[in-house]
XYZ file of C-alpha atoms in Angstrom:
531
model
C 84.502 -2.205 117.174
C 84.530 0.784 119.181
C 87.460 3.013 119.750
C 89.999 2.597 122.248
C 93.161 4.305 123.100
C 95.294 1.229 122.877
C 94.350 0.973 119.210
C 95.825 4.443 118.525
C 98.647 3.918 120.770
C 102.504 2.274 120.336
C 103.319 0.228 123.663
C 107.335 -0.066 124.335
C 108.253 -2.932 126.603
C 110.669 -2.792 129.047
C 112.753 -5.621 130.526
C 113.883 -3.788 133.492
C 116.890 -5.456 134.877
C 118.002 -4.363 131.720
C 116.887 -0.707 131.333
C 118.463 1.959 133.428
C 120.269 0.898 136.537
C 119.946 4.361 138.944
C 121.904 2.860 142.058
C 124.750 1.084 140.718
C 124.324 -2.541 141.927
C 124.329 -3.618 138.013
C 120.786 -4.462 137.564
C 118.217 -2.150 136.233
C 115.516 -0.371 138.443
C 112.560 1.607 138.766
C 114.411 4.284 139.790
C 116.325 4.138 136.248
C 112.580 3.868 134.157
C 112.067 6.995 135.915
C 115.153 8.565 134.825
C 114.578 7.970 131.105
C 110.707 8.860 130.929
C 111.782 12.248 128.889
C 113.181 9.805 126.718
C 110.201 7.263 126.151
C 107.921 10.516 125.684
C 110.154 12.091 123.265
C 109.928 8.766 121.087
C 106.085 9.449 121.806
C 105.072 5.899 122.908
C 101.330 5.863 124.959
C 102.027 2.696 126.636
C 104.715 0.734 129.043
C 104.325 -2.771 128.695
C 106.676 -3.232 132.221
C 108.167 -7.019 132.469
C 107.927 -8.237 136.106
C 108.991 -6.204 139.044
C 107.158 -8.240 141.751
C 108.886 -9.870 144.666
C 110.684 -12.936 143.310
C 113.664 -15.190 143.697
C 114.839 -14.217 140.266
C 115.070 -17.733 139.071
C 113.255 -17.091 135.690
C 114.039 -13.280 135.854
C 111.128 -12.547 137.691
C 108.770 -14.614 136.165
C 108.700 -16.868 139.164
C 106.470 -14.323 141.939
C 106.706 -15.042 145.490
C 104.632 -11.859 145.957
C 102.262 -10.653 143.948
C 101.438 -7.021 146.060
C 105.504 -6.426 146.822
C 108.208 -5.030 144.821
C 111.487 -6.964 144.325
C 114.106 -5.418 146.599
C 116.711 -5.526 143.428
C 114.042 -2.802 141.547
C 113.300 -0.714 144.419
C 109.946 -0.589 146.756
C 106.405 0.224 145.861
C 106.724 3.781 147.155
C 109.057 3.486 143.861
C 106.452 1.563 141.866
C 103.512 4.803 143.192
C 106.255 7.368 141.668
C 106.780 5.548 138.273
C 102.541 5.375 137.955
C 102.272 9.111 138.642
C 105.348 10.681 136.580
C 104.320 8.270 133.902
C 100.923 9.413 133.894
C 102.231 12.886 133.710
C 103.859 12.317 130.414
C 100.450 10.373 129.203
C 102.120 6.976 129.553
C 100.455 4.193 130.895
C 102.260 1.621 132.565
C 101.075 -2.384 131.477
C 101.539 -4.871 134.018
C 103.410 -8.152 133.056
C 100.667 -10.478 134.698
C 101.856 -14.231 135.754
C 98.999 -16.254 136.866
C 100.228 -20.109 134.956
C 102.803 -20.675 137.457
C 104.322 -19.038 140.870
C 107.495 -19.072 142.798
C 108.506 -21.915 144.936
C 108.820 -19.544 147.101
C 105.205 -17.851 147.271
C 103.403 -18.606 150.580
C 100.696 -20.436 148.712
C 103.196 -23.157 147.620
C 105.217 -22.863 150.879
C 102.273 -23.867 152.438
C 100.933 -26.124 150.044
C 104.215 -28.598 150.303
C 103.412 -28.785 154.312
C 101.236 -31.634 154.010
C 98.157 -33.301 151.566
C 95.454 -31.724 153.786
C 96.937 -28.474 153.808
C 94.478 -25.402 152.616
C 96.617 -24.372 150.361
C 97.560 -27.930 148.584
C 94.667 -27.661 145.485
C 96.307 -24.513 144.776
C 98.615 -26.310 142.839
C 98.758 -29.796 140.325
C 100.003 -32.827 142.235
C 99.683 -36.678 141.350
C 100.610 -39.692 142.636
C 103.009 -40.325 139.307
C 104.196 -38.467 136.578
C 102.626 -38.496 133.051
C 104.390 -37.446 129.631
C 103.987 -33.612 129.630
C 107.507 -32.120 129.406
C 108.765 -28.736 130.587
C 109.371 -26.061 128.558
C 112.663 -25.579 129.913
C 113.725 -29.157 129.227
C 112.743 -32.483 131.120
C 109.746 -33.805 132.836
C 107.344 -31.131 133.678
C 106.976 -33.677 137.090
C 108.819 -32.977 140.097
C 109.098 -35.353 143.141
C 108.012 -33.147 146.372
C 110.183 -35.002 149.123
C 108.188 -32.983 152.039
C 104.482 -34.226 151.047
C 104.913 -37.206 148.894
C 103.745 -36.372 145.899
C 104.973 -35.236 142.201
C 104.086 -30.994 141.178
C 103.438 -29.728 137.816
C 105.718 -27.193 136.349
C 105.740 -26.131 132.692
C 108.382 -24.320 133.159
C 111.272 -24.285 135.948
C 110.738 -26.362 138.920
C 110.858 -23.602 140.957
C 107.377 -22.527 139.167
C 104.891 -24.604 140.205
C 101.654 -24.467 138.198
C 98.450 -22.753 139.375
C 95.492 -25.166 139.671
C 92.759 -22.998 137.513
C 90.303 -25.590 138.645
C 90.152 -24.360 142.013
C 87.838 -21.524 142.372
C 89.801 -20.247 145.526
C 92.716 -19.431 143.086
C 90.664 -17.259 140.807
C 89.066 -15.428 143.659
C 93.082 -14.533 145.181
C 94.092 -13.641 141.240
C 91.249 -11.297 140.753
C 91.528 -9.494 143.887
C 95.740 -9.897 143.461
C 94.974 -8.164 139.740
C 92.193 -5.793 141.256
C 94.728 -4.185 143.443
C 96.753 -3.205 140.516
C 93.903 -1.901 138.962
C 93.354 0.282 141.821
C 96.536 1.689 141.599
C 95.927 3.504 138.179
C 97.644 0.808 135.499
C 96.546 1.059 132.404
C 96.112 -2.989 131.818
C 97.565 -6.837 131.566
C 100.470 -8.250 129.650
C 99.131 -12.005 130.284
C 102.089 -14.511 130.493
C 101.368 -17.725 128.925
C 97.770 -17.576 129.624
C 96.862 -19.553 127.036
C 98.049 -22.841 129.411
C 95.535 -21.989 132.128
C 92.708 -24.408 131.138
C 95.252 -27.389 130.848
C 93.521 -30.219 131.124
C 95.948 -32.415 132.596
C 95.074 -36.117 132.628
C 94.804 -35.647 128.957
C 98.181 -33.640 128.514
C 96.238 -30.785 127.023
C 98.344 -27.815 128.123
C 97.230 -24.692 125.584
C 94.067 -23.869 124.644
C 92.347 -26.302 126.940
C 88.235 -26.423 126.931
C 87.568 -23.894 129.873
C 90.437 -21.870 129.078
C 87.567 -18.640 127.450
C 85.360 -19.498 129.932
C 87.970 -18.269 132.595
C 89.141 -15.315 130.933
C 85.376 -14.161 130.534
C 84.882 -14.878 134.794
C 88.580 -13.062 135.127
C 87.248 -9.546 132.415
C 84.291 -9.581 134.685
C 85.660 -9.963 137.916
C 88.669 -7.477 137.396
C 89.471 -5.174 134.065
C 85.935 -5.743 131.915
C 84.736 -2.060 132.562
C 87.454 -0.093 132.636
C 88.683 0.263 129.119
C 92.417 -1.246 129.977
C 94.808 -2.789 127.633
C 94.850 -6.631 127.790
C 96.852 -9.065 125.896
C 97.329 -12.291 125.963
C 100.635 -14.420 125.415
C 99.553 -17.187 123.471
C 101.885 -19.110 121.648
C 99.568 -21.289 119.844
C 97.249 -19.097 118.685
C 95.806 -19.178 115.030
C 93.535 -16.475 114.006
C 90.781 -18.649 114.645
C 91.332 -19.199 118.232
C 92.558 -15.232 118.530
C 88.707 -13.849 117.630
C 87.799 -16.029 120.318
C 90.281 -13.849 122.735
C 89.495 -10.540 121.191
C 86.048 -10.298 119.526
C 84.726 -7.515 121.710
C 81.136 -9.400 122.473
C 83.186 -11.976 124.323
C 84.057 -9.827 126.600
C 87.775 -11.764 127.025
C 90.854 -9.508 125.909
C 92.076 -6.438 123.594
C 93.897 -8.542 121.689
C 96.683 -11.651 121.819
C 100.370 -12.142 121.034
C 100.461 -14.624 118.321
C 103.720 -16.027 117.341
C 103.449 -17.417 114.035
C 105.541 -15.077 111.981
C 108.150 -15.991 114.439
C 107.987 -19.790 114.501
C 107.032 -20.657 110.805
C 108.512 -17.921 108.785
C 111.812 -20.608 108.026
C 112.189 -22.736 105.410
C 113.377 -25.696 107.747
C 111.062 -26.998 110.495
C 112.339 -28.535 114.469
C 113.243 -26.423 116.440
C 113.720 -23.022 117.391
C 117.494 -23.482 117.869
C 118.064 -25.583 114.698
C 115.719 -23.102 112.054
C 117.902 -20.645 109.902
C 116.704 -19.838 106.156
C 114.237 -17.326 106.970
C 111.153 -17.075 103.953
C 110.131 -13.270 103.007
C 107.350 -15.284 100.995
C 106.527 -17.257 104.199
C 106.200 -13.846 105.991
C 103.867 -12.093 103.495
C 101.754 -15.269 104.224
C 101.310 -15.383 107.691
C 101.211 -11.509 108.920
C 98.570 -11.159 105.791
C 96.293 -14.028 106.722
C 96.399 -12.284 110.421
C 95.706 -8.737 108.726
C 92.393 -10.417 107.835
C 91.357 -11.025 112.019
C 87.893 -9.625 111.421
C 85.991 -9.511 114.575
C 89.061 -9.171 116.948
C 92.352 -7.041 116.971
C 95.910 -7.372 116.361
C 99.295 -7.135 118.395
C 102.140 -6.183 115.877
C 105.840 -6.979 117.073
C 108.779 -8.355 116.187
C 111.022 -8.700 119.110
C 109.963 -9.502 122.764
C 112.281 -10.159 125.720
C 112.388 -13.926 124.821
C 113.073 -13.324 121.083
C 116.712 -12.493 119.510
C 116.878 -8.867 117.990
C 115.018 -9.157 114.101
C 117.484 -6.962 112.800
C 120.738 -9.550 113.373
C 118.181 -12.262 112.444
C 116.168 -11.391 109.956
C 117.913 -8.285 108.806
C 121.759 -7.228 108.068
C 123.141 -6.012 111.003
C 126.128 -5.033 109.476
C 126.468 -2.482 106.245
C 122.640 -2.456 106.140
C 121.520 -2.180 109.581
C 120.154 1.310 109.796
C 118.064 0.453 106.648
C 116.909 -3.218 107.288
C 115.964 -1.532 110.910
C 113.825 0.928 109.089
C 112.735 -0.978 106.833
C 111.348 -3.651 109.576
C 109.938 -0.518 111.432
C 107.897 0.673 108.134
C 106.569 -2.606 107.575
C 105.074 -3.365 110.571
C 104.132 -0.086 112.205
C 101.433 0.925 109.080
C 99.612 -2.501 109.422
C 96.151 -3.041 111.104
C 97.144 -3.661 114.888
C 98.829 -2.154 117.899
C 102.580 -2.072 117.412
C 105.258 -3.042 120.530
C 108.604 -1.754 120.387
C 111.004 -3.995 122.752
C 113.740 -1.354 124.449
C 116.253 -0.896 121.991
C 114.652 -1.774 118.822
C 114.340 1.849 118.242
C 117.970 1.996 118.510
C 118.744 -0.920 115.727
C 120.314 -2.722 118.777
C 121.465 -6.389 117.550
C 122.342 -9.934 118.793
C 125.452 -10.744 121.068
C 128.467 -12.173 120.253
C 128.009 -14.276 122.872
C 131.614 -16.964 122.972
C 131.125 -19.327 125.796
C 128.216 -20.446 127.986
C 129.368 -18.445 131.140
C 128.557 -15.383 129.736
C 124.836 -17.077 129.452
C 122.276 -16.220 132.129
C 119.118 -17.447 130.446
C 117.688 -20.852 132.087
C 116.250 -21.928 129.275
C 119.844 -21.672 127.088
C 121.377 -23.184 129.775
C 119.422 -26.108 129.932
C 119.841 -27.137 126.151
C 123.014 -26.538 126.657
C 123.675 -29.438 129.238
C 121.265 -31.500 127.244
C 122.933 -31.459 123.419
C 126.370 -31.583 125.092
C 125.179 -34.576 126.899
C 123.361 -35.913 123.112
C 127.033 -35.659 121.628
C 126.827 -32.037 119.906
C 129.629 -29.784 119.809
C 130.162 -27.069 121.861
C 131.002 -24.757 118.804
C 127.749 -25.930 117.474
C 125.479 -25.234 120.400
C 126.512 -21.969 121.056
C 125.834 -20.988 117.336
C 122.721 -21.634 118.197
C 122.248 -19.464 121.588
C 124.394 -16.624 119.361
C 121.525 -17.038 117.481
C 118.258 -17.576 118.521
C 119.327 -17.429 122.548
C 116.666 -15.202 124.923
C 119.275 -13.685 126.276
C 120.044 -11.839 123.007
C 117.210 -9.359 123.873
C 118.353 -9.102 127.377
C 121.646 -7.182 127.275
C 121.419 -4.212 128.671
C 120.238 -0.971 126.761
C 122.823 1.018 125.170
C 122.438 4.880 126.534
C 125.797 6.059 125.598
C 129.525 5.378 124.118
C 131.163 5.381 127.457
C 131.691 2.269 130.346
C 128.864 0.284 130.109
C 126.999 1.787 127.789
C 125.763 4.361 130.174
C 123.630 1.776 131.804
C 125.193 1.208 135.422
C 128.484 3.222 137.270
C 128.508 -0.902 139.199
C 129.159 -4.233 137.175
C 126.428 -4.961 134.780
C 124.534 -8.210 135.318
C 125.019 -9.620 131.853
C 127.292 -8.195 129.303
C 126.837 -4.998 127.232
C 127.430 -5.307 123.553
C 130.528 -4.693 122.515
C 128.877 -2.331 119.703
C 127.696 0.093 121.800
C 130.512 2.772 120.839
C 128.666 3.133 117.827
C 124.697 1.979 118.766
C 123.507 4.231 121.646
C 120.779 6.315 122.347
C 123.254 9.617 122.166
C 124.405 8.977 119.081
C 120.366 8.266 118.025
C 119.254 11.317 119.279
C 121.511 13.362 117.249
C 121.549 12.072 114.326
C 118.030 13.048 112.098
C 118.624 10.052 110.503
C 118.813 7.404 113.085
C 116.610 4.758 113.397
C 115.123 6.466 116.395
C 113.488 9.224 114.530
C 112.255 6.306 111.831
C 110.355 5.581 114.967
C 109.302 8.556 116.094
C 107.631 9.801 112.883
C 105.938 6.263 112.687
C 104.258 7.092 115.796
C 103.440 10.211 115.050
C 101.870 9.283 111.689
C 99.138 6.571 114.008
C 98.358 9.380 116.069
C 97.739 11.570 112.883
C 95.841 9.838 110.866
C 92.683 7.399 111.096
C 93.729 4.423 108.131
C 96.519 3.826 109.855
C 94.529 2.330 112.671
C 91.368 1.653 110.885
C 92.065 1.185 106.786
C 91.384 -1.953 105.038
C 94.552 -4.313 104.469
C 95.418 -6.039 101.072
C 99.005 -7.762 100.343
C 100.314 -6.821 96.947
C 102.063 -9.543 94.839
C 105.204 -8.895 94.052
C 108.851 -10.118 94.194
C 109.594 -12.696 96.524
C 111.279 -10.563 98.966
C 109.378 -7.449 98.419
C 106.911 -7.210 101.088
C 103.764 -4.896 99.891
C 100.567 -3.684 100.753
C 97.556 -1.361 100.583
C 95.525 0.366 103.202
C 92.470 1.632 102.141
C 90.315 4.338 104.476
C 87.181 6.715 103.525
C 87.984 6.556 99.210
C 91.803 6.952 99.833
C 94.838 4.596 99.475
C 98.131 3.875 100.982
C 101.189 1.941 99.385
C 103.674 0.283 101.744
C 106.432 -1.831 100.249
C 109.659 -2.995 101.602
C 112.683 -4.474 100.135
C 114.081 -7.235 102.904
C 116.838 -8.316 100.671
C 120.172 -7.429 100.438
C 119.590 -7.525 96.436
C 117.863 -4.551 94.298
C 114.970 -5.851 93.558
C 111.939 -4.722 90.908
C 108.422 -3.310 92.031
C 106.161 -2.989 89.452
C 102.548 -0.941 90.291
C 99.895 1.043 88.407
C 99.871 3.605 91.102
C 101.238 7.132 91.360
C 102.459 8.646 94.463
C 100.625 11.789 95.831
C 102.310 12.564 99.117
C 105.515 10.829 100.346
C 104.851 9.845 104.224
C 107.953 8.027 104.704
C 110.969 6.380 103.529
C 114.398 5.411 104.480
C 115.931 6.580 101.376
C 115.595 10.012 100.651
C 114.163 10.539 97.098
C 110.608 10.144 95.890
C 109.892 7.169 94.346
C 108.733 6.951 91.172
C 106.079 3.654 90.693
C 105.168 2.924 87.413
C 108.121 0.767 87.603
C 111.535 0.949 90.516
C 114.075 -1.223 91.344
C 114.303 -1.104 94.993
C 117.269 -0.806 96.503
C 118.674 -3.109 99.291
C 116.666 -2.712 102.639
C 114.463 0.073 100.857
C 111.583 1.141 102.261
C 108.487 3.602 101.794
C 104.687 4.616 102.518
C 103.371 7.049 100.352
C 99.278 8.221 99.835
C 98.680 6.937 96.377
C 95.983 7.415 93.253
């Protein structure tokens, strides 16, 4: 594979009603990215991976577009969007567009059309039929909705105010590429791809992922739009194995640079259903997984552990109380030294951690929303349902980022449009910066350490057996080799190896560790160059 700068570089997303809010309506802006660049380059991240800021209704957050070549009024204007590109570029950032090409708004003028009437231009640009079939909606429900104006039932996946694309209709791909062309034009550096794995649904047979043209679009789509131009492209793709992910990102396919996959997330629990009703979380599970996906040999991998639709790791997964700092290091260390390019999602780098969220008005998320009404209406308790949105709810990740100890967390002077954390007098980016021994700076060297040396990008990967809930492995590069082990336990547990450490490169204790034989401590974690 030849060498590209998103392999060398850390992306950080950022949900942006949730960011920085410059003009005190509550809700984040472009205005506030700007504000915090010196920030972002101080942590020393390459890439923005920037959620959507394209004219929308807001029903899914902005994941319903009504305009594809307008900024949302509630983020600024593109003259905002032109100064974001060019200070960003100053600081060697580029900014990642969140791409949304499954569904649309209701409100886009392709579907406002469409609706008119069954011989309308615009009516193949969506799924219609005469009655529903099985598929169901992601956010509960049929994924059918009756269209009183033209007679006829419209797929959604998602929210019925996202109407699915019709991928079958070459018109749409021609007003995509030129949509995704004029971003290109602008100076992004690439494509987050929402759920693009669902484009070649084949519906009559309820195939909605991975359907049979699905590569043979995103082949005509690299062609048409990003194929030359060396830009970062990846892929949401929830059902991914590594199988089907070489298909995305082997370079001679000419597709993408490389996919989300989500199987650490989903299947790293001892109990299946799901996502709202899975709690013992499997170390053992985890080694499996993220080191069958170390093997991807002809493609490339993503490396992340929270997303905006994803609860924080460290109040899932980790101890967010006496051992955050060190389960959030620990996490970090773990992930940032494997074979991939890492995401950090805003305030990961700040151990931020799950809400305390009491009662379902303090809930914005559709999709929590939704359940809700549906187990209340199955006869579950209230108590019990909102366990499960404290939990596991999207809107976990979405609270906004915690810049200071003051009102608000230093995020808006106006009222905020979902809570701030009540934790934020201690978690906060002040307090981060300084403190040498935040989290942040755990970050910070991590990223520094990809950009300085060559097997963190490129070494060979091999998992380590050890104790059930120490998570180890080796990188190998040009004769030398690399020992990364973390404890994710709140217990001391033993590590026995063979090797000797040469040069310490990181660790969130702050001794050198001696490896013939350690007990690790709770949450301990380390990379050293070994022999």
């Amino acid at each position: 594979m030849k060498e590209n700068w998103w392999q060398k570089t850390v992306v950080y997303q950022i949900y942006p009603r949730s960011f920085m809010d410059a003009n005190g309506d509550g809700i984040g802006d472009l205005q506030g990215i700007i504000s915090k660049l010196d920030y972002l380059e101080k942590l020393g991240i390459g890439a923005i991976w920037l959620s959507p800021v394209y004219q929308s209704p807001m029903d899914d957050n902005g994941y319903d577009i009504s305009d594809y070549q307008a900024i949302a009024d509630v983020f600024g204007t593109m003259a905002d969007m032109d100064e974001l590109l060019k200070e960003a570029k100053k600081r060697n950032i580029q900014i990642v567009m969140d791409l949304v090409v499954n569904h649309t708004s209701d409100e886009n003028k392709w579907f406002v059309e469409a609706r008119k009437s069954k011989d309308n231009a615009y009516r193949d640009y969506y799924i219609w039929a005469d009655e529903p079939n099985g598929l169901q909606s992601t956010f509960s429900g049929s994924a059918w909705e009756f269209d009183e104006e033209s007679g006829q039932y419209f797929l959604h996946l998602f929210s019925k105010r996202q109407p699915d694309l019709n991928w079958e209709n070459p018109q749409v791909h021609q007003e995509v590429y030129d949509m995704m062309n004029f971003w290109i034009d602008k100076g992004i550096g690439g494509f987050r791809m929402d759920v693009i794995d669902l484009i070649g649904k084949e519906i009559d047979q309820e195939i909605t992922g991975n359907g049979p043209k699905l590569h043979e679009y995103l082949h005509e789509m690299n062609q048409a739009t990003f194929g030359q131009k060396n830009l970062l492209t990846v892929g949401e793709t929830w059902g991914a194995t590594p199988e089907i992910a070489e298909l995305y990102s082997d370079p001679k396919r000419q597709e993408l640079s490389m996919v989300f996959q989500f199987e650490h997330i989903t299947n790293a629990y001892l109990d299946e259903g799901e996502k709202w009703d899975k709690k013992e979380f499997s170390v053992s599970k985890l080694k499996e997984i993220l080191a069958k996906w170390q093997a991807l040999e002809k493609g490339w991998n993503s490396l992340f552990w929270n997303n905006h639709d994803l609860p924080r790791i460290i109040s899932n997964w980790g101890n967010d109380g006496k051992y955050r700092l060190k389960s959030a290091k620990a996490f970090a260390i773990l992930l940032h030294l494997m074979k991939g390019t890492p995401y950090i999602y805003q305030g990961e780098e700040l151990g931020m951690t799950n809400y305390p969220f009491e009662s379902i008005e303090e809930v914005n998320d559709i999709e929590s929303r939704n359940m809700f009404a549906e187990r209340l209406a199955a006869g579950h308790s209230e108590n019990e349902i909102m366990d499960s949105i404290r939990r596991v709810g999207r809107d976990n990740a979405r609270t906004p980022m915690q810049w200071t100890a003051g009102e608000n967390a230093g995020f808006t002077d106006g009222k905020p449009w979902l809570a701030v954390n009540p934790n934020h007098e201690e978690i906060n980016a002040d307090q981060a910066m300084s403190d040498p021994d935040s989290v942040f700076y755990t970050y910070q060297k991590l990223i520094e350490l990809r950009k300085q040396h060559d097997w963190v990008i490129y070494g060979d990967f091999k998992l380590i057996d050890s104790e059930a809930d120490v998570f180890a492995y080796l990188r190998t590069y040009k004769g030398k080799k690399y020992l990364v082990v973390a404890n994710l336990s709140d217990e001391e547990n033993q590590f026995k190896t063979g090797f000797v450490c040469r040069d310490l490169m990181i660790h969130n204790e702050n001794f050198l560790p001696e490896l013939s034989q350690i007990k690790l401590k709770a949450w301990e974690a380390f990379a050293c160059e070994v022999e």
